Amino acid sequence: METLAAAIAILLRWEVLGALLVGSVGGVIIGAVPGVGAAVAIAILLPATFAMEPIVGLTLLLGIYGSSMYGGAIPAILINTPGTAVNALTTYDGHPIARDGNPKRALSLAYSASFFGGIFSVVCLILLAQVLALVAPHFGSREIFLAALLGVVLVVLAHRGKVFVAGMLACFGIFLNTVGLEPVKYTRRFTFDQTWLASGIDLIVVVLGLFALSQAFLLLVDKDTHPEATRVEGGLFEGLKELWIYKRVATVGSSFGVLMGMIPGVGEFTSQFMSYTYAQKTSKTPELFGKGAPEGLVAAESANNAVPGAAMIPLLALGIPGEALTAMMLSVFYVHNVIPGPQLFANQMPFVVALYIGLFLLNIFVLIFLIFSTNQILRVIRIPSRFLGVMILTLAFVGLYSLRNSMTDCAIGAAFGVFGLILKRLDLPSVPIVLGMVLGGIMEVKLRSSMARVKSPLDFIDRPIAAIIFTAIVLVISIHLWTYFRRTGKTAGNRRENRD
Amino acid sequence: MAAKSGFVSFFKRERHPGDLAFAVAFLLLSVFLVSQLGEQAIWAKRTKFFAQPAFWPTISLSGMLLFAVLHCIGSLASPRTPGRGPEVIFWIRSLEYSVWFLIYVWIVPRIGYLGATLLFTLALTYRVGYRTKDMYLGAAAMGVGIVVIFKAFLQVKIPAGQVYELLPDGIRNFMLLYL
């Protein structure tokens, strides 16, 4: 009870609530613009929060992180273009419902399902907080190293059909993190005698290049498009009532979101597909899926919106990010001198609870904002694509240049922008690079400190949690290889049969 | 024949135009970086294996090289989609906007954030093909808005322009602080 009171005291300040409100509203608007997304916004705004108090800066960026997916549903439903990549599945059923003359129903159902998913995950987070507080102190260096390794393995294996390239890019990310002065012997690594490489390659610079500049370049080089979205007439409250009909799908979808969100490297896509497949398999009208099934829309939105809250669990408890956005949130925490990990739960529980309550409040802010402002948000969607490119490029300057006022950072960012554009054009993932950089740094530090107390390799996994994580790594790799060989074997067999 | 077919299906994947060019370029980068391991990262004396400065670069570059080889084989084993040339040209065209961006970065400390941003947004709006009064007004409003929000309100660390020194005292202080 004392913890709760202390947490409320942290939050109940006008600047904190203001930051949460601005972040939530800003996140919805940013999420609604196809091609921008929360990663770009957080990367651009992060340096702007340097001067703010940690809790103010954190709640501002937390607001953007937690609310962008709400906004992403708007263009997904109205113009069949997802605002953020994770809203892709929303187009399957949301757009057909809107196209059949019912955009209000589709939007209100999407908002309600997202709200349900968001609140569900925060409630799970709050319920799990006590358990995490008990478990987290048992995570020593070797457990955190193994958890980070599991994160890398999952990030690579989660990219089905692109495992080799994901592995290559994750290793590239780990390598990038090693460039510069190393922390033990203070020798230079891969600096090629260039002084500008001695301080290493900044994560924010890479993120801004890969996400913001690459998107700006893509929009500027590609054909100009002028998205059109028609006004939505009538109130948007009905969805809350309709959601009650699909409460089972919403609950299962949110549970998938929470479960998958907690596992590093898995995230929104897997949870959405699992939730959507479940909804389709258990539906009385599975033939409607993809043609305007409300259950499909509820399954997709409740699952993807439950992820941000759940992804905060490994981030806060272990300091392990699960995907690109949480990797960026990790740097947000570091910049504001809040070090996620077991010590955070032991020493700053009111702060953790304040973040949970903040996440809870932002879902309420966002729902109210969306119900009354959807038509105003439509104006943002109508921005021509190349103009949007000019806007992102201008904003990316703020993020890049204000870090260290360095022309070199901007040049590195621009190089990663071109690299990110190539990855986007080839439909290859850039997330493994970011996670490789973050998790590589964690692995290097934790392996070094844990090996000081290890005499034989088996000592490394002689503690229960370390043994469990190690078993999970072996199992995940074995299952992946087994299913992969079985599938490729079947494909080759089928081809031979067809030839015969 | 069956063994060859199994090998091909193991590596077969979706292949976009330009895939092989990227795979080969990345493989070459990996080979170059691995070849520099002895020069660019040291194995120190009297230091434990896992604390060696060269340990993580070796691990990461070995992994990068291994996966780059596998990715390259995958590209060769997958059916080709025509259009490599136009795709590579598309990538090269993005370099023009990198140059625009770097020129913008270069002029900010010289003519100031407000002037540079206005110049950049207006010129780039013209370059990408918008030639109407409304678009120029939109670009100017966007430029001013970004400067006011980030420099004046959020006090983001962006240096003042050298030309501000030429301004009269009162205006100069205002420009130095807010624009």
CSV table of C-alpha atoms in Angstrom, one decimal, chain B residues 23-101:
chain,number,residue,atom,x,y,z
B,23,ALA,CA,24.4,-10.7,-50.5
B,24,VAL,CA,27.7,-10.5,-52.3
B,25,ALA,CA,28.4,-6.9,-51.1
B,26,PHE,CA,27.8,-8.0,-47.5
B,27,LEU,CA,29.9,-11.1,-47.9
B,28,LEU,CA,32.8,-9.0,-49.2
B,29,LEU,CA,32.4,-6.6,-46.2
B,30,SER,CA,32.5,-9.6,-43.9
B,31,VAL,CA,35.6,-11.1,-45.5
B,32,PHE,CA,37.3,-7.7,-45.3
B,33,LEU,CA,36.5,-7.2,-41.6
B,34,VAL,CA,37.6,-10.8,-40.8
B,35,SER,CA,40.8,-10.1,-42.6
B,36,GLN,CA,41.4,-7.1,-40.3
B,37,LEU,CA,40.9,-9.0,-37.1
B,38,GLY,CA,44.6,-9.4,-36.4
B,39,GLU,CA,45.3,-5.7,-37.0
B,40,GLN,CA,42.2,-4.1,-35.5
B,41,ALA,CA,41.7,-6.0,-32.2
B,42,ILE,CA,44.3,-7.4,-29.9
B,43,TRP,CA,44.7,-10.6,-27.9
B,44,ALA,CA,46.3,-9.2,-24.7
B,45,LYS,CA,48.8,-11.1,-22.6
B,46,ARG,CA,47.9,-12.1,-19.0
B,47,THR,CA,44.2,-11.6,-19.7
B,48,LYS,CA,41.5,-14.2,-19.4
B,49,PHE,CA,40.1,-15.6,-22.7
B,50,PHE,CA,36.6,-14.2,-22.2
B,51,ALA,CA,37.9,-10.8,-21.3
B,52,GLN,CA,40.2,-10.5,-24.4
B,53,PRO,CA,39.6,-7.3,-26.4
B,54,ALA,CA,39.4,-9.4,-29.6
B,55,PHE,CA,37.0,-12.0,-28.2
B,56,TRP,CA,33.7,-10.4,-29.2
B,57,PRO,CA,34.9,-9.0,-32.5
B,58,THR,CA,36.1,-12.5,-33.4
B,59,ILE,CA,32.8,-14.1,-32.3
B,60,SER,CA,30.6,-11.5,-34.1
B,61,LEU,CA,32.6,-11.4,-37.3
B,62,SER,CA,32.8,-15.2,-37.5
B,63,GLY,CA,29.1,-15.4,-37.2
B,64,MET,CA,28.6,-12.6,-39.7
B,65,LEU,CA,30.9,-14.4,-42.2
B,66,LEU,CA,29.2,-17.7,-41.7
B,67,PHE,CA,25.6,-16.3,-42.1
B,68,ALA,CA,26.8,-14.1,-45.0
B,69,VAL,CA,28.0,-17.2,-46.9
B,70,LEU,CA,24.7,-19.0,-46.1
B,71,HIS,CA,22.7,-16.0,-47.3
B,72,CYS,CA,24.7,-15.8,-50.5
B,73,ILE,CA,24.1,-19.5,-51.2
B,74,GLY,CA,20.4,-18.9,-50.5
B,75,SER,CA,20.4,-16.1,-53.0
B,76,LEU,CA,22.1,-18.3,-55.7
B,77,ALA,CA,19.8,-21.3,-54.9
B,78,SER,CA,16.5,-19.2,-55.2
B,79,PRO,CA,14.7,-18.3,-58.4
B,80,ARG,CA,15.8,-14.9,-59.7
B,81,THR,CA,13.4,-12.0,-60.0
B,82,PRO,CA,14.5,-9.7,-62.8
B,83,GLY,CA,15.2,-6.0,-62.2
B,84,ARG,CA,18.6,-5.9,-60.4
B,85,GLY,CA,19.8,-2.9,-62.4
B,86,PRO,CA,16.8,-0.6,-61.7
B,87,GLU,CA,16.8,-1.7,-58.1
B,88,VAL,CA,20.5,-0.8,-57.6
B,89,ILE,CA,19.8,2.5,-59.3
B,90,PHE,CA,17.0,3.1,-56.8
B,91,TRP,CA,19.5,2.6,-54.0
B,92,ILE,CA,22.0,5.0,-55.5
B,93,ARG,CA,19.3,7.6,-56.0
B,94,SER,CA,18.8,7.7,-52.2
B,95,LEU,CA,22.4,9.0,-52.0
B,96,GLU,CA,21.2,12.3,-53.4
B,97,TYR,CA,19.1,12.9,-50.4
B,98,SER,CA,21.9,11.9,-48.0
B,99,VAL,CA,23.9,14.7,-49.6
B,100,TRP,CA,20.9,17.1,-49.1
B,101,PHE,CA,20.8,16.1,-45.5
